[in-house]
Structure formats: structure tokens, C-alpha cells
Amino acid sequence: MEFHFDNIIGKSKAIRDVLELVKRVANTQATVLITGDSGTGKELIALALHAHSDRRDKLFLPVNCGALPETLLESLLFGHMKGSFTGAFANQEGLFERAKDGTIFLDEIGEVPQHLQVKLLRALEAKEILPIGNTTPRRIDVRVLAATNRDLKKEVEAGRFREDLFYRLNVMEIHIPALRERPEDIPLLVEHFIQRHNPELKRNVISVDAEAMRVLMSLPWKGNVRELDNVIEHVFIDIDRIEQAKLAATVPIFVNVVLQFI
């Protein structure tokens, strides 16, 4: 099988090590815990794992565990039976069942409430789930990938995350380095974002001035790749204030925008 990582940009040893690990684990059934700061591209790694697995022709279903109220998250993951709670007007299949033979990606897994952690543990250990309002477990066949920007070991020590669930999720860990740890990848990422935003914003930007690139490579990027993308898009919008649609001609504006934005 050939591996192509079109959306994972970088040439640094740090990112190459990540991609080598993705190659090794992709076509296994192992549960993978993807760790790293916010904005580093954890979902892209999850997508790469799915795309290069034997489940690639089946569904990839992502869910942000930190973006939903507790009751809604439980229903979304495990499903519910008609009449099991107010507003449950029909039986509803959960994502674990819907992703049959495919992959479910549990983003922000560290946000899952403890009583749901028990149900997740059951899904991983016994390969079965119990929809809300049902008394008969249902078998599932789905690969689980999870991601977090929290230190789950510390969450376990603090009593906020189950130790047994942590070890079930952490069969394999893929840690994505922060952008500040691989500044040599910034020029490639900038070029990628320029190519992407040109058609989106109807621009014809060619390159980034050397001084602007020096600024970009010296910044801490607390928001990582996502923040870098936001800055480039911000500058593309600001380009209307100058006559020539070429980033090299906008260095003063560009540098000011970058520094102000950060």
C-alpha cells in the first residue's frame, strides 16, 4: 500500500517520525490515542490512519466530546430507545453502531464525563454498547481513535479520568509535536496555505518576503498550525489595502498584522 499524506505538511524529523508511526499502525486494529497541543492537526492524523487502514471504504465518524452536553453526547455515541427521555420520539442509532466496520474518532476524549467513561470502557473491552433505555447490549465492530490536548496521566492522578480507560485508549500513542518544535516546517506550511487561499479568496499571491518569513519562524505559535493558517488568511483579506496582490509587497502590513494577531 502506498502512503500519501497530502494534508500533513512538513519535512522535519519530528513530523517524519509521526508519519512513520502512522504507517506502522494504520492497517492494524489497535486503538490509537493521538496527543498534542490544540491546533497541531490531530484529526488529520486520525483521517490518515483511517484512510490507510482496511476500513478505509467504510465510514469515518468524528465527534468532539467536549462540544456537547453530557446527555446529548451519550445519545449521540450509544443511541437511545423511543420514550427513554423527553424528546426521544423514535429509536435512534448511535455513532458506534452507525460506524459499523469503520472508524469512530473521539476528539477531546479528556472531556468525557466519568459515567460515560464506564460505557466507553465497555465498548472497547467487550465490543458492545447499551443504548439509553435498552436492556440488551448490542455488538459493535468499529475501530476507535481518540485525541486529547490534555495530559491524561495527570487527569488519572487527579481522579478525573479512569485509569483502565486510559490504558485501553493508549494501546498506541501518536504524539504530534507543537509547531514551535519544528519551525523548519513553517515555510512549507505557508506555501500550502497560500495555494489553498488563493482560489478561495480570489487572489494571486506568489510568495512570502524573507523578512516576513523570518518573523513567522520566530513566533511561538501557541495555536500551532491552525493559528498560522488563520494569520495567513487574515493577511490575504488585508491585501485589499494595497495595489499589487503579492504578499512580498505587503511585508510592512504583513509583519504588523502577524505581530498584532499573535
JSON list of C-alpha atoms in Angstrom, two decimals, residues 99-185:
[
{"chain": "A", "resi": 99, "resn": "ALA", "atom": "CA", "xyz": [-19.77, 3.43, 12.07]},
{"chain": "A", "resi": 100, "resn": "LYS", "atom": "CA", "xyz": [-20.08, -0.35, 11.61]},
{"chain": "A", "resi": 101, "resn": "ASP", "atom": "CA", "xyz": [-16.85, -1.76, 10.16]},
{"chain": "A", "resi": 102, "resn": "GLY", "atom": "CA", "xyz": [-15.46, 1.79, 10.02]},
{"chain": "A", "resi": 103, "resn": "THR", "atom": "CA", "xyz": [-13.74, 4.21, 12.38]},
{"chain": "A", "resi": 104, "resn": "ILE", "atom": "CA", "xyz": [-15.02, 6.50, 15.11]},
{"chain": "A", "resi": 105, "resn": "PHE", "atom": "CA", "xyz": [-12.80, 9.40, 16.16]},
{"chain": "A", "resi": 106, "resn": "LEU", "atom": "CA", "xyz": [-13.35, 10.67, 19.70]},
{"chain": "A", "resi": 107, "resn": "ASP", "atom": "CA", "xyz": [-11.81, 14.13, 19.80]},
{"chain": "A", "resi": 108, "resn": "GLU", "atom": "CA", "xyz": [-11.25, 15.83, 23.17]},
{"chain": "A", "resi": 109, "resn": "ILE", "atom": "CA", "xyz": [-11.64, 12.48, 24.92]},
{"chain": "A", "resi": 110, "resn": "GLY", "atom": "CA", "xyz": [-10.44, 14.06, 28.16]},
{"chain": "A", "resi": 111, "resn": "GLU", "atom": "CA", "xyz": [-13.73, 15.98, 28.37]},
{"chain": "A", "resi": 112, "resn": "VAL", "atom": "CA", "xyz": [-15.90, 12.86, 28.64]},
{"chain": "A", "resi": 113, "resn": "PRO", "atom": "CA", "xyz": [-17.81, 12.69, 31.98]},
{"chain": "A", "resi": 114, "resn": "GLN", "atom": "CA", "xyz": [-16.92, 9.78, 34.24]},
{"chain": "A", "resi": 115, "resn": "HIS", "atom": "CA", "xyz": [-20.18, 7.85, 33.93]},
{"chain": "A", "resi": 116, "resn": "LEU", "atom": "CA", "xyz": [-19.74, 7.86, 30.14]},
{"chain": "A", "resi": 117, "resn": "GLN", "atom": "CA", "xyz": [-16.15, 6.73, 30.58]},
{"chain": "A", "resi": 118, "resn": "VAL", "atom": "CA", "xyz": [-17.58, 3.49, 32.00]},
{"chain": "A", "resi": 119, "resn": "LYS", "atom": "CA", "xyz": [-19.68, 2.95, 28.86]},
{"chain": "A", "resi": 120, "resn": "LEU", "atom": "CA", "xyz": [-16.72, 3.73, 26.63]},
{"chain": "A", "resi": 121, "resn": "LEU", "atom": "CA", "xyz": [-14.61, 1.22, 28.52]},
{"chain": "A", "resi": 122, "resn": "ARG", "atom": "CA", "xyz": [-17.30, -1.41, 27.96]},
{"chain": "A", "resi": 123, "resn": "ALA", "atom": "CA", "xyz": [-17.37, -0.60, 24.24]},
{"chain": "A", "resi": 124, "resn": "LEU", "atom": "CA", "xyz": [-13.60, -1.06, 24.00]},
{"chain": "A", "resi": 125, "resn": "GLU", "atom": "CA", "xyz": [-13.33, -4.14, 26.20]},
{"chain": "A", "resi": 126, "resn": "ALA", "atom": "CA", "xyz": [-16.43, -6.13, 25.28]},
{"chain": "A", "resi": 127, "resn": "LYS", "atom": "CA", "xyz": [-17.14, -4.64, 21.83]},
{"chain": "A", "resi": 128, "resn": "GLU", "atom": "CA", "xyz": [-20.70, -3.92, 22.86]},
{"chain": "A", "resi": 129, "resn": "ILE", "atom": "CA", "xyz": [-22.82, -0.91, 23.75]},
{"chain": "A", "resi": 130, "resn": "LEU", "atom": "CA", "xyz": [-26.06, -0.28, 25.60]},
{"chain": "A", "resi": 131, "resn": "PRO", "atom": "CA", "xyz": [-28.34, 2.37, 24.07]},
{"chain": "A", "resi": 132, "resn": "ILE", "atom": "CA", "xyz": [-30.17, 4.63, 26.52]},
{"chain": "A", "resi": 133, "resn": "GLY", "atom": "CA", "xyz": [-33.41, 2.94, 27.60]},
{"chain": "A", "resi": 134, "resn": "ASN", "atom": "CA", "xyz": [-32.41, -0.51, 26.36]},
{"chain": "A", "resi": 135, "resn": "THR", "atom": "CA", "xyz": [-31.56, -3.54, 28.46]},
{"chain": "A", "resi": 136, "resn": "THR", "atom": "CA", "xyz": [-29.99, -5.65, 25.73]},
{"chain": "A", "resi": 137, "resn": "PRO", "atom": "CA", "xyz": [-26.39, -4.89, 24.74]},
{"chain": "A", "resi": 138, "resn": "ARG", "atom": "CA", "xyz": [-25.58, -4.59, 21.04]},
{"chain": "A", "resi": 139, "resn": "ARG", "atom": "CA", "xyz": [-22.41, -5.89, 19.43]},
{"chain": "A", "resi": 140, "resn": "ILE", "atom": "CA", "xyz": [-20.23, -3.42, 17.55]},
{"chain": "A", "resi": 141, "resn": "ASP", "atom": "CA", "xyz": [-17.33, -3.67, 15.12]},
{"chain": "A", "resi": 142, "resn": "VAL", "atom": "CA", "xyz": [-15.61, -0.32, 14.94]},
{"chain": "A", "resi": 143, "resn": "ARG", "atom": "CA", "xyz": [-12.08, 0.97, 15.32]},
{"chain": "A", "resi": 144, "resn": "VAL", "atom": "CA", "xyz": [-11.68, 3.68, 17.94]},
{"chain": "A", "resi": 145, "resn": "LEU", "atom": "CA", "xyz": [-9.25, 6.56, 17.57]},
{"chain": "A", "resi": 146, "resn": "ALA", "atom": "CA", "xyz": [-9.12, 9.22, 20.28]},
{"chain": "A", "resi": 147, "resn": "ALA", "atom": "CA", "xyz": [-7.40, 12.56, 20.71]},
{"chain": "A", "resi": 148, "resn": "THR", "atom": "CA", "xyz": [-6.71, 14.98, 23.51]},
{"chain": "A", "resi": 149, "resn": "ASN", "atom": "CA", "xyz": [-4.66, 18.07, 24.29]},
{"chain": "A", "resi": 150, "resn": "ARG", "atom": "CA", "xyz": [-4.79, 17.21, 27.98]},
{"chain": "A", "resi": 151, "resn": "ASP", "atom": "CA", "xyz": [-2.24, 15.17, 29.89]},
{"chain": "A", "resi": 152, "resn": "LEU", "atom": "CA", "xyz": [-4.41, 12.14, 30.60]},
{"chain": "A", "resi": 153, "resn": "LYS", "atom": "CA", "xyz": [-1.89, 10.69, 33.05]},
{"chain": "A", "resi": 154, "resn": "LYS", "atom": "CA", "xyz": [-2.34, 13.78, 35.20]},
{"chain": "A", "resi": 155, "resn": "GLU", "atom": "CA", "xyz": [-6.11, 13.52, 34.75]},
{"chain": "A", "resi": 156, "resn": "VAL", "atom": "CA", "xyz": [-5.92, 9.95, 36.02]},
{"chain": "A", "resi": 157, "resn": "GLU", "atom": "CA", "xyz": [-3.84, 11.03, 39.02]},
{"chain": "A", "resi": 158, "resn": "ALA", "atom": "CA", "xyz": [-6.38, 13.76, 39.76]},
{"chain": "A", "resi": 159, "resn": "GLY", "atom": "CA", "xyz": [-9.22, 11.24, 39.66]},
{"chain": "A", "resi": 160, "resn": "ARG", "atom": "CA", "xyz": [-10.93, 12.85, 36.67]},
{"chain": "A", "resi": 161, "resn": "PHE", "atom": "CA", "xyz": [-10.18, 10.10, 34.16]},
{"chain": "A", "resi": 162, "resn": "ARG", "atom": "CA", "xyz": [-10.42, 6.35, 34.63]},
{"chain": "A", "resi": 163, "resn": "GLU", "atom": "CA", "xyz": [-7.06, 4.60, 34.64]},
{"chain": "A", "resi": 164, "resn": "ASP", "atom": "CA", "xyz": [-8.46, 1.46, 32.99]},
{"chain": "A", "resi": 165, "resn": "LEU", "atom": "CA", "xyz": [-9.97, 3.51, 30.15]},
{"chain": "A", "resi": 166, "resn": "PHE", "atom": "CA", "xyz": [-6.69, 5.38, 29.70]},
{"chain": "A", "resi": 167, "resn": "TYR", "atom": "CA", "xyz": [-4.80, 2.13, 29.13]},
{"chain": "A", "resi": 168, "resn": "ARG", "atom": "CA", "xyz": [-7.49, 0.83, 26.78]},
{"chain": "A", "resi": 169, "resn": "LEU", "atom": "CA", "xyz": [-7.24, 4.00, 24.69]},
{"chain": "A", "resi": 170, "resn": "ASN", "atom": "CA", "xyz": [-3.47, 4.23, 24.87]},
{"chain": "A", "resi": 171, "resn": "VAL", "atom": "CA", "xyz": [-2.66, 0.94, 23.13]},
{"chain": "A", "resi": 172, "resn": "MET", "atom": "CA", "xyz": [-0.60, 3.09, 20.75]},
{"chain": "A", "resi": 173, "resn": "GLU", "atom": "CA", "xyz": [0.14, 6.77, 21.25]},
{"chain": "A", "resi": 174, "resn": "ILE", "atom": "CA", "xyz": [0.96, 9.17, 18.46]},
{"chain": "A", "resi": 175, "resn": "HIS", "atom": "CA", "xyz": [2.19, 12.50, 19.78]},
{"chain": "A", "resi": 176, "resn": "ILE", "atom": "CA", "xyz": [2.15, 15.43, 17.38]},
{"chain": "A", "resi": 177, "resn": "PRO", "atom": "CA", "xyz": [4.89, 17.98, 18.12]},
{"chain": "A", "resi": 178, "resn": "ALA", "atom": "CA", "xyz": [3.98, 21.63, 18.54]},
{"chain": "A", "resi": 179, "resn": "LEU", "atom": "CA", "xyz": [4.79, 23.93, 15.64]},
{"chain": "A", "resi": 180, "resn": "ARG", "atom": "CA", "xyz": [7.40, 25.76, 17.73]},
{"chain": "A", "resi": 181, "resn": "GLU", "atom": "CA", "xyz": [9.28, 22.46, 17.91]},
{"chain": "A", "resi": 182, "resn": "ARG", "atom": "CA", "xyz": [9.52, 22.17, 14.12]},
{"chain": "A", "resi": 183, "resn": "PRO", "atom": "CA", "xyz": [10.00, 25.70, 12.74]},
{"chain": "A", "resi": 184, "resn": "GLU", "atom": "CA", "xyz": [11.64, 24.29, 9.60]},
{"chain": "A", "resi": 185, "resn": "ASP", "atom": "CA", "xyz": [8.15, 23.17, 8.52]}
]
